[in-house]
Coordinates of C-alpha atoms in Angstrom, one line a residue:
M1 CA -6.0 3.4 188.0
E2 CA -2.6 3.2 189.4
K3 CA 0.1 4.8 186.9
E4 CA 2.9 2.5 186.1
K5 CA 5.3 5.1 186.6
E6 CA 5.1 8.5 188.5
A7 CA 7.6 11.4 188.8
Y8 CA 7.9 14.4 190.8
F9 CA 10.4 17.1 191.0
D10 CA 10.6 19.3 194.6
S11 CA 12.0 22.5 194.0
T12 CA 12.5 23.3 197.6
L13 CA 14.5 20.2 198.2
K14 CA 15.9 20.1 194.7
I15 CA 15.2 16.2 194.6
E16 CA 13.2 14.0 192.1
T17 CA 11.1 11.3 193.5
Y18 CA 9.8 8.3 191.4
R19 CA 7.2 5.4 192.0
L20 CA 7.0 2.3 189.8
N21 CA 4.0 0.5 190.1
S22 CA 3.6 -3.2 189.0
F23 CA 6.3 -3.3 186.5
S24 CA 7.6 -6.2 184.5
R25 CA 10.1 -5.0 181.9
P26 CA 13.5 -5.6 182.9
F27 CA 16.2 -2.8 182.9
P28 CA 19.1 -3.0 180.6
P29 CA 22.5 -2.1 182.0
H30 CA 22.8 1.4 182.7
F31 CA 23.9 4.0 185.0
H32 CA 23.1 7.6 186.1
D33 CA 25.3 10.8 186.9
Y34 CA 23.4 11.1 190.3
Y35 CA 22.9 9.3 193.5
V36 CA 19.8 6.9 193.8
I37 CA 18.1 5.9 197.0
G38 CA 15.2 3.4 196.4
V39 CA 13.1 0.9 198.3
V40 CA 11.5 -2.3 196.7
K41 CA 7.6 -2.3 197.5
S42 CA 6.6 -5.7 196.0
G43 CA 7.9 -8.4 193.7
E44 CA 11.2 -9.9 193.3
R45 CA 14.0 -9.2 190.9
Q46 CA 17.6 -10.2 190.4
F47 CA 19.9 -7.2 190.6
I48 CA 23.3 -6.7 189.3
C49 CA 25.2 -3.8 190.2
M50 CA 29.1 -3.3 189.6
N51 CA 29.3 -7.0 189.0
N52 CA 27.9 -8.0 192.0
E53 CA 24.5 -10.0 191.9
Y54 CA 21.9 -9.6 194.6
R55 CA 18.4 -10.9 194.9
I56 CA 15.8 -8.1 195.9
E57 CA 12.5 -8.4 197.3
K58 CA 10.1 -6.1 199.3
G59 CA 11.9 -4.0 201.8
S60 CA 15.2 -4.0 200.0
I61 CA 17.0 -0.8 200.1
I62 CA 19.2 0.1 197.1
V63 CA 21.8 2.8 197.3
L64 CA 23.5 3.6 194.2
N65 CA 26.8 6.2 193.4
P66 CA 26.8 8.1 190.4
N67 CA 28.1 6.2 187.6
D68 CA 27.4 2.9 189.5
S69 CA 26.3 0.4 186.4
H70 CA 23.5 -1.8 187.0
C71 CA 20.5 -3.8 185.5
C72 CA 17.7 -6.0 186.9
H73 CA 15.0 -8.5 185.5
N74 CA 12.0 -10.2 187.3
I75 CA 12.0 -13.5 189.2
N76 CA 9.1 -15.8 189.1
N77 CA 7.0 -13.4 186.8
H78 CA 6.1 -11.5 189.8
N79 CA 5.2 -7.7 189.4
F80 CA 7.4 -5.3 190.5
S81 CA 6.9 -1.8 192.2
Y82 CA 9.8 0.3 193.3
F83 CA 10.1 3.9 195.0
W84 CA 13.2 6.0 194.8
I85 CA 14.7 9.4 195.1
C86 CA 17.2 10.7 193.0
I87 CA 20.0 13.3 194.4
R88 CA 22.2 15.1 192.2
V89 CA 26.1 15.9 192.9
N90 CA 25.6 19.4 193.8
V91 CA 22.5 18.9 195.8
M92 CA 24.6 16.1 197.9
E93 CA 27.3 18.5 198.5
D94 CA 24.9 21.0 199.8
L95 CA 23.3 18.0 202.0
T96 CA 26.7 16.9 203.1
K97 CA 27.4 20.3 204.4
K98 CA 24.3 20.4 206.6
L99 CA 25.1 17.3 208.0
K100 CA 28.7 17.1 208.4
G101 CA 29.6 20.7 208.3
K102 CA 31.6 20.0 205.0
K103 CA 30.9 19.7 201.5
F104 CA 32.1 16.3 200.2
L105 CA 30.7 13.7 198.0
P106 CA 30.2 10.3 199.6
H107 CA 30.9 6.8 198.0
F108 CA 28.6 4.1 199.3
T109 CA 30.2 0.8 199.0
T110 CA 27.1 -1.0 200.1
H111 CA 24.4 -1.1 197.7
H112 CA 21.7 -3.4 199.1
F113 CA 20.5 -3.9 202.6
K114 CA 17.4 -3.9 204.5
D115 CA 16.2 -1.4 207.1
N116 CA 12.9 -0.8 208.3
D117 CA 13.5 3.1 209.3
I118 CA 15.1 3.7 206.0
E119 CA 12.4 2.0 204.1
M120 CA 9.7 4.1 206.3
L121 CA 11.5 7.6 205.2
I122 CA 11.7 6.8 201.5
T123 CA 8.0 5.9 201.4
I124 CA 7.0 9.1 203.4
L125 CA 9.2 11.3 200.9
T126 CA 7.9 9.4 197.9
D127 CA 4.3 9.3 198.9
N128 CA 4.0 13.0 200.6
L129 CA 6.5 15.2 199.3
K130 CA 4.3 16.8 196.4
E131 CA 1.2 17.6 199.2
E132 CA 3.9 18.4 202.1
T133 CA 4.3 22.2 202.5
D134 CA 6.3 22.6 205.8
I135 CA 9.6 23.2 204.3
M136 CA 11.4 22.2 207.4
R137 CA 9.6 18.9 208.1
K138 CA 10.6 17.9 204.6
E139 CA 14.4 18.9 204.8
Q140 CA 14.4 17.2 208.3
I141 CA 13.0 13.9 206.8
L142 CA 15.6 14.1 203.7
L143 CA 18.4 14.7 206.2
T144 CA 17.5 12.2 208.6
L145 CA 17.2 9.5 205.9
L146 CA 20.6 10.4 204.5
A147 CA 22.1 10.1 208.3
L148 CA 20.9 6.7 208.3
I149 CA 22.2 5.8 204.8
F150 CA 25.6 7.0 205.8
E151 CA 25.7 4.5 208.8
K152 CA 24.3 1.4 206.7
G153 CA 26.1 2.3 203.3
G154 CA 29.4 1.9 204.2
I155 CA 30.4 5.5 203.1
E156 CA 34.0 6.2 202.3
K157 CA 34.4 10.2 202.9
N158 CA 36.6 11.2 200.1
E159 CA 36.2 14.2 197.9
K160 CA 35.0 14.1 194.4
K161 CA 36.7 11.2 192.7
E162 CA 38.8 12.4 189.7
M163 CA 39.0 10.0 186.7
E164 CA 42.6 8.4 186.9
D165 CA 45.1 8.8 184.4
N166 CA 44.9 5.4 183.0
A167 CA 43.7 3.2 180.1
I168 CA 40.3 3.3 180.8
G169 CA 40.0 6.7 182.0
R170 CA 41.2 7.9 178.6
A171 CA 38.7 5.9 176.9
C172 CA 35.9 7.3 178.7
A173 CA 36.9 10.9 178.2
Y174 CA 37.3 10.1 174.9
I175 CA 33.6 8.7 174.7
E176 CA 32.3 11.5 176.6
E177 CA 33.9 14.2 174.1
N178 CA 33.1 12.3 170.8
Y179 CA 29.4 10.4 171.6
A180 CA 28.1 12.3 168.6
K181 CA 30.5 10.6 166.3
R182 CA 31.4 7.1 165.0
I183 CA 33.3 5.5 167.7
T184 CA 35.0 2.1 166.9
L185 CA 36.5 -0.2 169.0
E186 CA 39.7 0.1 167.2
T187 CA 39.8 3.9 168.4
L188 CA 39.5 3.1 171.9
C189 CA 42.2 0.6 171.6
R190 CA 44.6 3.4 170.2
I191 CA 43.5 6.1 172.7
S192 CA 43.8 3.6 175.6
N193 CA 47.0 1.8 174.4
L194 CA 45.2 -1.7 175.0
S195 CA 44.6 -4.6 172.8
S196 CA 40.8 -5.0 172.3
S197 CA 40.5 -8.0 174.7
S198 CA 42.4 -6.3 177.3
L199 CA 40.4 -3.2 176.8
L200 CA 37.0 -5.3 177.2
R201 CA 38.4 -6.9 180.2
A202 CA 39.5 -3.6 182.0
F203 CA 36.5 -1.6 180.8
A204 CA 34.1 -4.5 182.5
R205 CA 36.0 -4.5 185.7
A206 CA 36.2 -0.9 186.2
K207 CA 32.6 0.0 184.9
G208 CA 30.6 -3.2 185.0
I209 CA 29.6 -2.7 181.4
T210 CA 30.9 -2.6 177.8
P211 CA 32.4 0.4 176.1
Y212 CA 29.5 0.4 173.9
I213 CA 26.7 0.2 176.6
Y214 CA 28.8 3.1 178.1
L215 CA 28.4 5.2 174.9
E216 CA 24.6 4.3 174.8
N217 CA 24.2 5.8 178.4
I218 CA 26.2 8.8 177.4
R219 CA 24.4 9.5 174.1
I220 CA 20.8 9.2 176.2
K221 CA 22.3 11.4 179.0
E222 CA 22.8 14.0 176.4
A223 CA 19.8 13.4 174.2
S224 CA 17.9 14.0 177.8
K225 CA 19.2 17.3 178.3
L226 CA 18.6 18.2 174.6
L227 CA 15.1 17.2 174.6
A228 CA 14.5 18.9 178.0
D229 CA 15.8 22.1 176.5
G230 CA 13.4 22.3 173.7
I231 CA 15.3 20.3 170.8
K232 CA 13.0 18.5 168.7
P233 CA 13.5 14.5 168.6
T234 CA 14.6 14.5 165.0
E235 CA 16.9 16.9 165.4
V236 CA 18.4 15.4 168.8
A237 CA 18.9 11.9 166.9
I238 CA 21.4 13.6 164.7
E239 CA 23.0 15.3 167.4
T240 CA 23.8 12.6 169.8
G241 CA 25.0 10.1 166.9
F242 CA 22.1 7.9 166.5
A243 CA 21.9 6.1 162.9
D244 CA 18.5 6.9 162.4
Q245 CA 15.1 8.3 164.2
S246 CA 13.8 4.9 164.6
H247 CA 17.1 3.4 166.2
F248 CA 17.2 6.7 168.7
T249 CA 13.6 6.1 169.7
N250 CA 14.3 2.5 170.5
V251 CA 17.2 3.0 172.8
F252 CA 16.0 6.1 174.5
T253 CA 12.6 4.0 175.3
K254 CA 14.8 1.0 176.5
Y255 CA 16.4 3.3 179.0
I256 CA 14.1 6.1 180.1
G257 CA 10.7 4.2 179.7
F258 CA 9.4 7.0 177.5
T259 CA 9.6 7.8 173.8
P260 CA 11.7 11.1 173.1
K261 CA 8.6 12.5 171.7
R262 CA 6.7 12.0 174.9
Y263 CA 9.8 13.0 177.2
Y264 CA 10.2 16.4 175.0
D265 CA 6.4 17.3 175.6
V266 CA 6.6 16.8 179.4
F267 CA 9.4 19.2 179.5
N268 CA 8.3 21.7 176.9
H269 CA 4.5 21.6 177.4
N270 CA 4.2 21.6 181.3
E271 CA 2.9 18.3 181.4
E272 CA 3.2 15.6 184.4
I273 CA 5.1 12.3 183.9
K274 CA 2.7 9.7 183.8

């Protein structure tokens, strides 16, 4: 029987590959701290990324920068299958050095398009990476994929974007430093020197999500790290600012697709994510 979700980490290339099969649950607004390159294998979804709305279907390529907020849900009750590759920021820098002769972090301005060659390469990596033993061939496939993405994705060749010293930058920095505490809208207004309505509008324009959803994402990101490091779920819930264990479990499962206990077991008992 085909697993709903499969994951694999390649220690040579230092990338993660995922396969989501016959999936129907919507994804709430969220973001990642890494690059995502994916292809839709079946089904149709409404996909919203950084306030831009798309209809994605079989063959659609998705490219996400770190911190690009996005969400999606099914159309016409069709089950959704999606394969994707995650590339961490430090790994991307090494890959751009090999491709362009200089380390930099690309910023892709095109999030959705179709390309048969890119679809084929993503499928090859997600299908065969675990079985492929030829290191040179694996790297060649990944670099070829990335070179094509650079051409199609509207890349801006800029160094890592520093958070601007503005109202939303200050609010985000405060959330990231104080995620375990009780954070109120009033506090964020004071930090950013904006009214509540101005803050909410500006935050949505800059991040594509609300301050509360940003806070949830930061808490889940930190919770994932703690669970992977062997901290028990009950302790992680407290350390990341959740009201109680039930709330933590519900929010974590909504974003990650696994319960905190299951996630903890995978990283601390050498189990494969299934």
